[in-house]
mmCIF file with all atom_site columns, C-alpha atoms in Angstrom:
data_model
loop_
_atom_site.group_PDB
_atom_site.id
_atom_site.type_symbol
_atom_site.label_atom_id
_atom_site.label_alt_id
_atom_site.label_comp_id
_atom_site.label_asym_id
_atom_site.label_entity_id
_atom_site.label_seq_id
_atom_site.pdbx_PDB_ins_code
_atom_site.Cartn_x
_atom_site.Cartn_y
_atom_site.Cartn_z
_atom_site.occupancy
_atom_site.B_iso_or_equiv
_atom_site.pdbx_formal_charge
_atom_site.auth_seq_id
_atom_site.auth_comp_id
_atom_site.auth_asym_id
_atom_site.auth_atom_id
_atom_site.pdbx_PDB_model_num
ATOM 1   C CA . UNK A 1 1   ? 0.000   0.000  0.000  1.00 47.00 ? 284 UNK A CA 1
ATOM 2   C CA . UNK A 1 2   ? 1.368   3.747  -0.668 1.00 46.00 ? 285 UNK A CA 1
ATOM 3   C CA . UNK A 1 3   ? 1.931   5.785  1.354  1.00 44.00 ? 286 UNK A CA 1
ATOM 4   C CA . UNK A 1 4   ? -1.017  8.396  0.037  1.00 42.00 ? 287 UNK A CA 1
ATOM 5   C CA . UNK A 1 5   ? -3.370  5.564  0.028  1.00 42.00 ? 288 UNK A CA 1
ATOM 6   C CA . UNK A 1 6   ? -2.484  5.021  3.485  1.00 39.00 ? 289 UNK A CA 1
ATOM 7   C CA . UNK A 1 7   ? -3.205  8.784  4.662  1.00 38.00 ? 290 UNK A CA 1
ATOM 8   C CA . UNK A 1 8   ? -6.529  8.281  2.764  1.00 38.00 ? 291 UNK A CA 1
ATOM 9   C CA . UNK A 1 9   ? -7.654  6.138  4.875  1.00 39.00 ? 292 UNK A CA 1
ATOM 10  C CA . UNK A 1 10  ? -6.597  7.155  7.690  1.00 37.00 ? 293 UNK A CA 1
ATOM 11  C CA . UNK A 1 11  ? -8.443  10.275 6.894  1.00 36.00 ? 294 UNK A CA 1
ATOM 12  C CA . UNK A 1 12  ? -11.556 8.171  6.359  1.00 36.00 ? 295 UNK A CA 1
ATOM 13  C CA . UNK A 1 13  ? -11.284 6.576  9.406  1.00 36.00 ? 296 UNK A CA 1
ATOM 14  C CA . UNK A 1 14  ? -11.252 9.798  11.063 1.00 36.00 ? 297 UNK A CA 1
ATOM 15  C CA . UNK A 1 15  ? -14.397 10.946 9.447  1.00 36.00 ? 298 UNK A CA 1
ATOM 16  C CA . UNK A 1 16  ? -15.851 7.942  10.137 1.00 37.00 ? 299 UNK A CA 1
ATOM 17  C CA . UNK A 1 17  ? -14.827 8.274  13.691 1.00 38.00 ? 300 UNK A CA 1
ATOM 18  C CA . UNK A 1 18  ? -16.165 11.855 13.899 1.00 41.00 ? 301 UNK A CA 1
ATOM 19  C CA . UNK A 1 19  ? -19.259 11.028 11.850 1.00 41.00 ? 302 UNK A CA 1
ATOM 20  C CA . UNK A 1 20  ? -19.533 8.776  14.533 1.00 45.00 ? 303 UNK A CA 1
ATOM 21  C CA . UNK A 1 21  ? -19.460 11.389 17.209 1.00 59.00 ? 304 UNK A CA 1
ATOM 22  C CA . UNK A 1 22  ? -22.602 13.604 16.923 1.00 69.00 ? 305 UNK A CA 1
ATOM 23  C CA . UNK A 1 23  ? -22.993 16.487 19.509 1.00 88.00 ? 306 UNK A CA 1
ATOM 24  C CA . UNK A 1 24  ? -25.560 16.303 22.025 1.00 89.00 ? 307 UNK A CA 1
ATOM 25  C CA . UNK A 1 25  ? -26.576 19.757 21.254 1.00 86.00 ? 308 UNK A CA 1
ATOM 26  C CA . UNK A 1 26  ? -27.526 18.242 17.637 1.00 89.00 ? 309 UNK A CA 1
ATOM 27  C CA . UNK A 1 27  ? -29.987 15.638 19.088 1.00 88.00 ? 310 UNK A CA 1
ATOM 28  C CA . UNK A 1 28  ? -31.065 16.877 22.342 1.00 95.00 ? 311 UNK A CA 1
ATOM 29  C CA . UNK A 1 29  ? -34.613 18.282 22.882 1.00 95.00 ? 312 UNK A CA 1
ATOM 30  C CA . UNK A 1 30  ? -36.465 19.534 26.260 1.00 96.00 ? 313 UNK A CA 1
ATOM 31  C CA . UNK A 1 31  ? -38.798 16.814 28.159 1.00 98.00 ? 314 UNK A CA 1
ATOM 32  C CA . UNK A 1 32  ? -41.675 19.787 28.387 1.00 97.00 ? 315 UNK A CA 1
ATOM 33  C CA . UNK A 1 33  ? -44.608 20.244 30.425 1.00 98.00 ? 316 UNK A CA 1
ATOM 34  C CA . UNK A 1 34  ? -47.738 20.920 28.038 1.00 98.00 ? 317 UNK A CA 1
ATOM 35  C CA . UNK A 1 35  ? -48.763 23.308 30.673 1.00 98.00 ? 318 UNK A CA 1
ATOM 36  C CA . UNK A 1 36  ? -46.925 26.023 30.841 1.00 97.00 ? 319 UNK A CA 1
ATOM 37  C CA . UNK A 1 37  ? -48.405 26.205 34.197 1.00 97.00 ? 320 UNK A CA 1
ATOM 38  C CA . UNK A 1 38  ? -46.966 29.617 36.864 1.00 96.00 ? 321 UNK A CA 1
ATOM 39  C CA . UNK A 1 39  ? -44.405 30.364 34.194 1.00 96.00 ? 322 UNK A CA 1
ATOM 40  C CA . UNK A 1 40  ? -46.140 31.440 30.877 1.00 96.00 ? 323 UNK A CA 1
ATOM 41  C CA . UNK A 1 41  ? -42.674 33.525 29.786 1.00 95.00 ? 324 UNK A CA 1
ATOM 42  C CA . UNK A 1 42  ? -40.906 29.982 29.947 1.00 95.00 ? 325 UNK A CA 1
ATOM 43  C CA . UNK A 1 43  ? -42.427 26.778 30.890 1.00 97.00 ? 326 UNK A CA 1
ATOM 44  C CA . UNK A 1 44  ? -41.112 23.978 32.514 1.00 98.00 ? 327 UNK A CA 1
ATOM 45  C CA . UNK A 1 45  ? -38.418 20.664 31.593 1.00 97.00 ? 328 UNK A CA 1
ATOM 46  C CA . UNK A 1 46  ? -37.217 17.635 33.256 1.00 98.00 ? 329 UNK A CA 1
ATOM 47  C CA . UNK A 1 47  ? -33.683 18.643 35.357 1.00 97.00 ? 330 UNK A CA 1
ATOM 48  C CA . UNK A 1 48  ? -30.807 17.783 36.831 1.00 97.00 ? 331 UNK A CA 1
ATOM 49  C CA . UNK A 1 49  ? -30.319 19.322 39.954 1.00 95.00 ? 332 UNK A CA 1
ATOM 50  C CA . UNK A 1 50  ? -26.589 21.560 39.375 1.00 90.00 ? 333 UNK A CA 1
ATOM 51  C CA . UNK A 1 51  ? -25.242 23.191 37.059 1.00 84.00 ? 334 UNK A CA 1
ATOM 52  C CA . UNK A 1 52  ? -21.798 22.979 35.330 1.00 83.00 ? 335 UNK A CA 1
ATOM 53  C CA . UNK A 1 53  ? -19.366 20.846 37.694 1.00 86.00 ? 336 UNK A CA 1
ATOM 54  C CA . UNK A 1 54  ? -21.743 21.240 40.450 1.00 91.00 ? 337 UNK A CA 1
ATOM 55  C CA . UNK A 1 55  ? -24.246 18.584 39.095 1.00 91.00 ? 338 UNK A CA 1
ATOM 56  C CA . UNK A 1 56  ? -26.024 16.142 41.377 1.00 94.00 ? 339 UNK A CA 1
ATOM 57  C CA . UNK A 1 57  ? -26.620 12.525 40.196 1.00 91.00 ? 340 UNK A CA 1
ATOM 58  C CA . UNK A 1 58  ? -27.321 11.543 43.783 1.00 93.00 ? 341 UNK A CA 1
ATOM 59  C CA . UNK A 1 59  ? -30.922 13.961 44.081 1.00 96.00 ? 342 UNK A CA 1
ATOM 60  C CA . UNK A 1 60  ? -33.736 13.604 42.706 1.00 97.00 ? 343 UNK A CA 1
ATOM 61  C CA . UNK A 1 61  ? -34.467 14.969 39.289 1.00 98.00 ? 344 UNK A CA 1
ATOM 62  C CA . UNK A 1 62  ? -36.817 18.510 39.113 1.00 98.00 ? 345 UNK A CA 1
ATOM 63  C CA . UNK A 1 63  ? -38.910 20.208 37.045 1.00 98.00 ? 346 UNK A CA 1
ATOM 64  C CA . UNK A 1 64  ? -37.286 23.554 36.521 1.00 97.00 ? 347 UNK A CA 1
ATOM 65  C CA . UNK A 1 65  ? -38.374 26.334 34.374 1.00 96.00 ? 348 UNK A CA 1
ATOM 66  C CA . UNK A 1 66  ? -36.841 26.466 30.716 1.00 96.00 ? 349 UNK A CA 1
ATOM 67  C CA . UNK A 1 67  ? -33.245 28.310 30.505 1.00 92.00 ? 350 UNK A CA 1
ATOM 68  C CA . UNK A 1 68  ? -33.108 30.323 26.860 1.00 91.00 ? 351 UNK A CA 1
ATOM 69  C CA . UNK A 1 69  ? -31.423 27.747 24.849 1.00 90.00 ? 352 UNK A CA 1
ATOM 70  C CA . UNK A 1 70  ? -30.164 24.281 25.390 1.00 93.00 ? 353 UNK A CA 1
ATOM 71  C CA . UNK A 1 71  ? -28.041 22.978 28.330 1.00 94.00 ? 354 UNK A CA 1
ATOM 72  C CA . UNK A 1 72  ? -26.785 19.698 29.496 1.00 94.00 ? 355 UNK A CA 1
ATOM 73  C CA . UNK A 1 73  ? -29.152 19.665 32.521 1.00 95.00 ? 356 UNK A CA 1
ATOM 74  C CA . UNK A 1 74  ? -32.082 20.383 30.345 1.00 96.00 ? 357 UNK A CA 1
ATOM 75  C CA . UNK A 1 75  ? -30.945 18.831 27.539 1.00 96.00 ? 358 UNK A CA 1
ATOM 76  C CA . UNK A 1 76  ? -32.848 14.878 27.150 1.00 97.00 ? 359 UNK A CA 1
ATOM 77  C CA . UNK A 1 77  ? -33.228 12.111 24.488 1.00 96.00 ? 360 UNK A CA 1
ATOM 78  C CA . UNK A 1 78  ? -36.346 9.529  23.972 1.00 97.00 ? 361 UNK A CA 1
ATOM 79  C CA . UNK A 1 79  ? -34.538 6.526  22.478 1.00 96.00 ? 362 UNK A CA 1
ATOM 80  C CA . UNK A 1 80  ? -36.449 4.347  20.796 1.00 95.00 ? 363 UNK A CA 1
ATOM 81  C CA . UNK A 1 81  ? -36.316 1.627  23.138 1.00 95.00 ? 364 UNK A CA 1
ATOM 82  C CA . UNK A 1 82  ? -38.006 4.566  25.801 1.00 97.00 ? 365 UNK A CA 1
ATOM 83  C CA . UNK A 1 83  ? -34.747 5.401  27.843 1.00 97.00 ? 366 UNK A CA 1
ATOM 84  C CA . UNK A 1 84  ? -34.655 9.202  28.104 1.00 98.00 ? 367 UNK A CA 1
ATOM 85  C CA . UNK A 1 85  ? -31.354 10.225 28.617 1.00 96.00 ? 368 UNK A CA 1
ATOM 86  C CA . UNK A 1 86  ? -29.427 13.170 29.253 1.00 96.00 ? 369 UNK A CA 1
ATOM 87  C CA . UNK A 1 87  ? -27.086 12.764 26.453 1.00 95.00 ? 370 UNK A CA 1
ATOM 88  C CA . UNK A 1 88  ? -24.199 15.186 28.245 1.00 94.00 ? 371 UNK A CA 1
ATOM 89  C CA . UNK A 1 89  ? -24.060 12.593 30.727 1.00 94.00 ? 372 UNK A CA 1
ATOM 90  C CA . UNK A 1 90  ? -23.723 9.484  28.465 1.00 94.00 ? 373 UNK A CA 1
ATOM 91  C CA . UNK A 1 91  ? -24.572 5.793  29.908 1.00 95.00 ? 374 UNK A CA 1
ATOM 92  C CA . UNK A 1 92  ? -26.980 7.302  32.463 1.00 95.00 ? 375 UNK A CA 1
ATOM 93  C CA . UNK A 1 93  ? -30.751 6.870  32.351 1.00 97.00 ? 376 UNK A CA 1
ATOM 94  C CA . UNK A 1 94  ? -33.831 8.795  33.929 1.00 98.00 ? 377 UNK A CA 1
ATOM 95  C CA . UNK A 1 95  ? -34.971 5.924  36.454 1.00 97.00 ? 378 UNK A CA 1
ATOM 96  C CA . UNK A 1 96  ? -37.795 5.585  38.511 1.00 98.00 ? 379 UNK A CA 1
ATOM 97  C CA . UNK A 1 97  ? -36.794 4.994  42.537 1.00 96.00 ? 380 UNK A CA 1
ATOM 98  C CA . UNK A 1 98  ? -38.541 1.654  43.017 1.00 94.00 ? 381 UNK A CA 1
ATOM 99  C CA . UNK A 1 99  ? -37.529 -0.953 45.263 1.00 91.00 ? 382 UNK A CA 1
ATOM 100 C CA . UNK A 1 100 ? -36.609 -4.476 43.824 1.00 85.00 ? 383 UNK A CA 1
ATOM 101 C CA . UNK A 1 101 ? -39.203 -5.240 41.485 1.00 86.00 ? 384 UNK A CA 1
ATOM 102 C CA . UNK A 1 102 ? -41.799 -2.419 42.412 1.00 93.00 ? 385 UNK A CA 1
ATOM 103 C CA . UNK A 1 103 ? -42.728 1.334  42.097 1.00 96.00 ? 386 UNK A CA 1
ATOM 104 C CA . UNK A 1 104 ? -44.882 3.256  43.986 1.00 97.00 ? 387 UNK A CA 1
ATOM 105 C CA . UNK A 1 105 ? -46.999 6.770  43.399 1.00 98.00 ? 388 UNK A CA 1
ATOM 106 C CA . UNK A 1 106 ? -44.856 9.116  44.981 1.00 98.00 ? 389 UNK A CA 1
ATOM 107 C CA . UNK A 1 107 ? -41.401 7.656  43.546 1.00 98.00 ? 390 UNK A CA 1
ATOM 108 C CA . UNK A 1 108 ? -38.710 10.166 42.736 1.00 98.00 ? 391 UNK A CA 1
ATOM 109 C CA . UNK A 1 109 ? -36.896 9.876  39.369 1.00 98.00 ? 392 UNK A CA 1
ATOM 110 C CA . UNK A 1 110 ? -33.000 10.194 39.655 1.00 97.00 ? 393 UNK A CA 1
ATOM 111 C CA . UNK A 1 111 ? -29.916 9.807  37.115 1.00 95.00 ? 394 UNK A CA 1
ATOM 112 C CA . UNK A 1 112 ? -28.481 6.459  37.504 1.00 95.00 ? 395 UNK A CA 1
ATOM 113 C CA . UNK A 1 113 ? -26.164 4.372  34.963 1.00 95.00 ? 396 UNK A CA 1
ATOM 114 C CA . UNK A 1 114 ? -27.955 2.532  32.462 1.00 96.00 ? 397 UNK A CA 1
ATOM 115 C CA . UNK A 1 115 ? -29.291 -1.493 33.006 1.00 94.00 ? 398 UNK A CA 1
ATOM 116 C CA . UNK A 1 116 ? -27.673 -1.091 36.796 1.00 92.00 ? 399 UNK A CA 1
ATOM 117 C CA . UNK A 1 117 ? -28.190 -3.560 39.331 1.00 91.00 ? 400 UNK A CA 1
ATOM 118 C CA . UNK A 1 118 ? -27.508 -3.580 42.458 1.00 89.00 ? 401 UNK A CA 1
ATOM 119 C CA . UNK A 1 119 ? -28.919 -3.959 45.824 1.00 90.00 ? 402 UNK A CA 1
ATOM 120 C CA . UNK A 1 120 ? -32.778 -3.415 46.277 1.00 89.00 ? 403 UNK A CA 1
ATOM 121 C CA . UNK A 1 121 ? -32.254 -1.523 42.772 1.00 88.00 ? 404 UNK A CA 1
ATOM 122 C CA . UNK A 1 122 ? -32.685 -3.190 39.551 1.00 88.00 ? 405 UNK A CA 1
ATOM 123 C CA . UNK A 1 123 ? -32.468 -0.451 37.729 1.00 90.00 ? 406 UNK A CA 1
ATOM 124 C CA . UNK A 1 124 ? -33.564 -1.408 33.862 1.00 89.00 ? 407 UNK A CA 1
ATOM 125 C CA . UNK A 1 125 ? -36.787 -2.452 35.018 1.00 93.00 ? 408 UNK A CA 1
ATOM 126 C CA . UNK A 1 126 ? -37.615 1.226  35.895 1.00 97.00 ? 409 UNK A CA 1
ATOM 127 C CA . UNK A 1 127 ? -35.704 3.015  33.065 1.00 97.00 ? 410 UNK A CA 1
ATOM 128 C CA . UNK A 1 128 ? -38.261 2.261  29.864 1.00 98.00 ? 411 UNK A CA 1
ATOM 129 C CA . UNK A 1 129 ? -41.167 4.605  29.729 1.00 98.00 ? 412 UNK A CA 1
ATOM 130 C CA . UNK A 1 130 ? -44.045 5.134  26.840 1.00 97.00 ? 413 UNK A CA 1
ATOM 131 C CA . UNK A 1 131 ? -45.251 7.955  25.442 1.00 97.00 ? 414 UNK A CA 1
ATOM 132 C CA . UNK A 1 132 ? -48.880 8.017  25.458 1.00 97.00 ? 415 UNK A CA 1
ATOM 133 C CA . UNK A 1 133 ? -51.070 9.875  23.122 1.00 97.00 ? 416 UNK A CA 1
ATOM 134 C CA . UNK A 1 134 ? -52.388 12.060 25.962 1.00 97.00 ? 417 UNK A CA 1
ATOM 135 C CA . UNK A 1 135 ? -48.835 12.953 26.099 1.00 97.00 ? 418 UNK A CA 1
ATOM 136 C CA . UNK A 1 136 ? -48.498 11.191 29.300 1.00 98.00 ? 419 UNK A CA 1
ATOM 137 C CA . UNK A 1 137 ? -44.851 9.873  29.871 1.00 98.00 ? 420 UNK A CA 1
ATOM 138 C CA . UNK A 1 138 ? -45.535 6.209  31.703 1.00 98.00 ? 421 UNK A CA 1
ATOM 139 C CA . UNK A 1 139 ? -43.147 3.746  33.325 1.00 98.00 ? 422 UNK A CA 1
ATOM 140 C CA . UNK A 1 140 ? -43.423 0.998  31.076 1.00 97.00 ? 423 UNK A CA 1
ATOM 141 C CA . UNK A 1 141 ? -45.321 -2.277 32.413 1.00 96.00 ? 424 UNK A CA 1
ATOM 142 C CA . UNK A 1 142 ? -46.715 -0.150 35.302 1.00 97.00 ? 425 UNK A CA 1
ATOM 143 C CA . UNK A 1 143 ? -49.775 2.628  35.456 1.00 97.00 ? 426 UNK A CA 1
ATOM 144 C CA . UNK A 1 144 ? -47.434 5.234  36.684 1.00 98.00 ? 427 UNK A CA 1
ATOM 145 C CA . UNK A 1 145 ? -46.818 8.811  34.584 1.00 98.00 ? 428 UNK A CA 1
ATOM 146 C CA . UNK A 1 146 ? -44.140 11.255 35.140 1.00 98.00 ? 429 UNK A CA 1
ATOM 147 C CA . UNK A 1 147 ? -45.531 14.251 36.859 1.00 98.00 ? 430 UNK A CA 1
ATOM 148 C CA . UNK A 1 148 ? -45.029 17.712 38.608 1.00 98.00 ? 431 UNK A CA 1
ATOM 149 C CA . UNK A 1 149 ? -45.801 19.043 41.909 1.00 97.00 ? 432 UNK A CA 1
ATOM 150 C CA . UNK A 1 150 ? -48.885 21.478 42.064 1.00 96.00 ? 433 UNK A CA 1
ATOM 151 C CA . UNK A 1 151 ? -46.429 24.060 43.879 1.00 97.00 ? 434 UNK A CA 1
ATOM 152 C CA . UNK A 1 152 ? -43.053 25.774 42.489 1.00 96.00 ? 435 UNK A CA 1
ATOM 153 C CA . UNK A 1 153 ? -40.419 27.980 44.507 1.00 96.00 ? 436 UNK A CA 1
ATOM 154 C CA . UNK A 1 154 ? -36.924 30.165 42.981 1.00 94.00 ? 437 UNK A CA 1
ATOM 155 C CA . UNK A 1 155 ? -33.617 28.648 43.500 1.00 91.00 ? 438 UNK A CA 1
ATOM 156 C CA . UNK A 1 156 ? -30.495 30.683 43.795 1.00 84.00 ? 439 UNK A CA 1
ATOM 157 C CA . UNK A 1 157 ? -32.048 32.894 41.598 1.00 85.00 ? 440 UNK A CA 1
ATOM 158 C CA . UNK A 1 158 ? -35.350 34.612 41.556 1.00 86.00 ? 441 UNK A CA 1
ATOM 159 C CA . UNK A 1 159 ? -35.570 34.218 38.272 1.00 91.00 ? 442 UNK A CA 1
ATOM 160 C CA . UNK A 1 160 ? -35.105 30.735 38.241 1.00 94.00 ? 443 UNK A CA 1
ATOM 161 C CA . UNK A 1 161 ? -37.624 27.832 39.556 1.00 96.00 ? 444 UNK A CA 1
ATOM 162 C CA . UNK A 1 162 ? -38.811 24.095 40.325 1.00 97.00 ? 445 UNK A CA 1
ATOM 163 C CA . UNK A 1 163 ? -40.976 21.765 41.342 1.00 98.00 ? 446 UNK A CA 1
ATOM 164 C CA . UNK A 1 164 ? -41.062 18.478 42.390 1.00 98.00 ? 447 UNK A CA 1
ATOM 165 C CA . UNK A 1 165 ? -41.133 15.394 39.996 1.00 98.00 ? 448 UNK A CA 1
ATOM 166 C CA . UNK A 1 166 ? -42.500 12.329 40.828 1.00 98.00 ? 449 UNK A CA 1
ATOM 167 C CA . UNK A 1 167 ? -44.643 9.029  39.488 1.00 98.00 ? 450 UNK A CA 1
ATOM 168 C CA . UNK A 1 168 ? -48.262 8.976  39.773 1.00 98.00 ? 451 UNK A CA 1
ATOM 169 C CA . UNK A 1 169 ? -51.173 6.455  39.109 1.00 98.00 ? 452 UNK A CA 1
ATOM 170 C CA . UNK A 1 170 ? -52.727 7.731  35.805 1.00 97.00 ? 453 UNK A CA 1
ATOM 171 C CA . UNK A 1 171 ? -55.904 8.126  36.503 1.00 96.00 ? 454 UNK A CA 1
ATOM 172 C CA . UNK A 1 172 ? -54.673 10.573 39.474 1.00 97.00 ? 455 UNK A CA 1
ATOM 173 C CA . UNK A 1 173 ? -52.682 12.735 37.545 1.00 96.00 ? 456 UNK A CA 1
ATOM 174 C CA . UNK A 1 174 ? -53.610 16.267 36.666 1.00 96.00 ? 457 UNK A CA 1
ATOM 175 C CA . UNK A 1 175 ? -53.598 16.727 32.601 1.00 96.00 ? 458 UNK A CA 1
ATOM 176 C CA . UNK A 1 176 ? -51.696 20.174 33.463 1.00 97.00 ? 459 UNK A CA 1
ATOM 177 C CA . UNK A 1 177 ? -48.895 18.729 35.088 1.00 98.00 ? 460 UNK A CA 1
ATOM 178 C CA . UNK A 1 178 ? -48.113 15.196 33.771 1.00 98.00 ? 461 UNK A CA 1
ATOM 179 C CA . UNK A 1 179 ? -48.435 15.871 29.975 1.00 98.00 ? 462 UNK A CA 1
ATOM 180 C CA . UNK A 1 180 ? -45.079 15.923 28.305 1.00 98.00 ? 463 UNK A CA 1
ATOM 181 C CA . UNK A 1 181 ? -43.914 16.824 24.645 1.00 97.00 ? 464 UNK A CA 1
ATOM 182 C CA . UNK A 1 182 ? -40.252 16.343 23.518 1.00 96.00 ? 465 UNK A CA 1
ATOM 183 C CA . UNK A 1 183 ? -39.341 19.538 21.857 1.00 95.00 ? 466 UNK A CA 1
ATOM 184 C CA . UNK A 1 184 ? -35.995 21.247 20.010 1.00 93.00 ? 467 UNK A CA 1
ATOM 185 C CA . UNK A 1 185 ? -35.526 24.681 21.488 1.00 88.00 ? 468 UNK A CA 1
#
């Protein structure tokens, strides 16, 4: 092999490799309430408590209202298996806080790594979700939706706010606050 046939494909491995490679600013969207709810001027996503290198895998994940733009904390894919994922934070999954083999109404949703299991925690079990037509995000194999609190307070920053998340039987959960769409900013 020549040498320039050799630096060709190296070069096309390269691509390849970088092809490979997307940004998660390219594929990211916002989990979105339907409702904007207290916050007309913004709405409100699914968050990760933190910001920059102060982000906190071990609380629970908020609803917080929509920063202008697109940042890792905000920033979610719906795979088509139904993981939603913060792609910033590769090989970690939005999962549902049951215990063992069960969730309950009231469960908090945290970051943890993909397919994980470990004591009292098998975590695939409560990382595949549906989205329903009512836009209704629901833990997969259960009758538990993805939902806000009915109360939001500021941060830090007055300008900045959250509310709970949590799981909730279906046919309790408000329309306002547990309809979801996945949107580009």
């Amino acid at each position: 092999m020549t040498r320039h046939a050799l630096s060709i494909g190296a070069l096309f491995l390269i691509s390849a490799s970088a092809l490979s490679q997307v940004d998660w600013r390219e594929t990211a969207m916002h989990m979105r309430l339907q409702d904007d709810l207290d916050r007309p001027q913004d709405g409100w996503c699914l968050d990760v408590v933190g910001s920059g290198p102060h982000i906190r895998f071990d609380m629970p994940l908020i609803a917080h209202n929509i920063k202008p733009g697109l940042f890792a904390d905000e920033a979610v894919e719906f795979t088509k298996e139904g993981q939603i994922r913060f792609p910033a934070y590769p090989g970690y999954c939005v999962t549902v806080m049951g215990l063992n083999e069960h969730a309950l109404p009231g469960a908090a949703l945290m970051l943890k790594k993909c397919g994980e299991e470990i004591p009292f925690l098998n975590a695939s079990k409560f990382q595949t979700f549906e989205l329903l037509d009512n836009g209704m995000v629901q833990l997969k194999g259960t009758d538990l939706c993805i939902t806000v609190g009915d109360e939001s307070e500021k941060t830090f920053d007055p300008t900045h706010a959250w509310r709970t998340l949590y799981m909730e039987r279906r046919n309790d959960c408000v329309p306002t606050r547990s309809a979801w769409k996945f949107v580009r900013p």
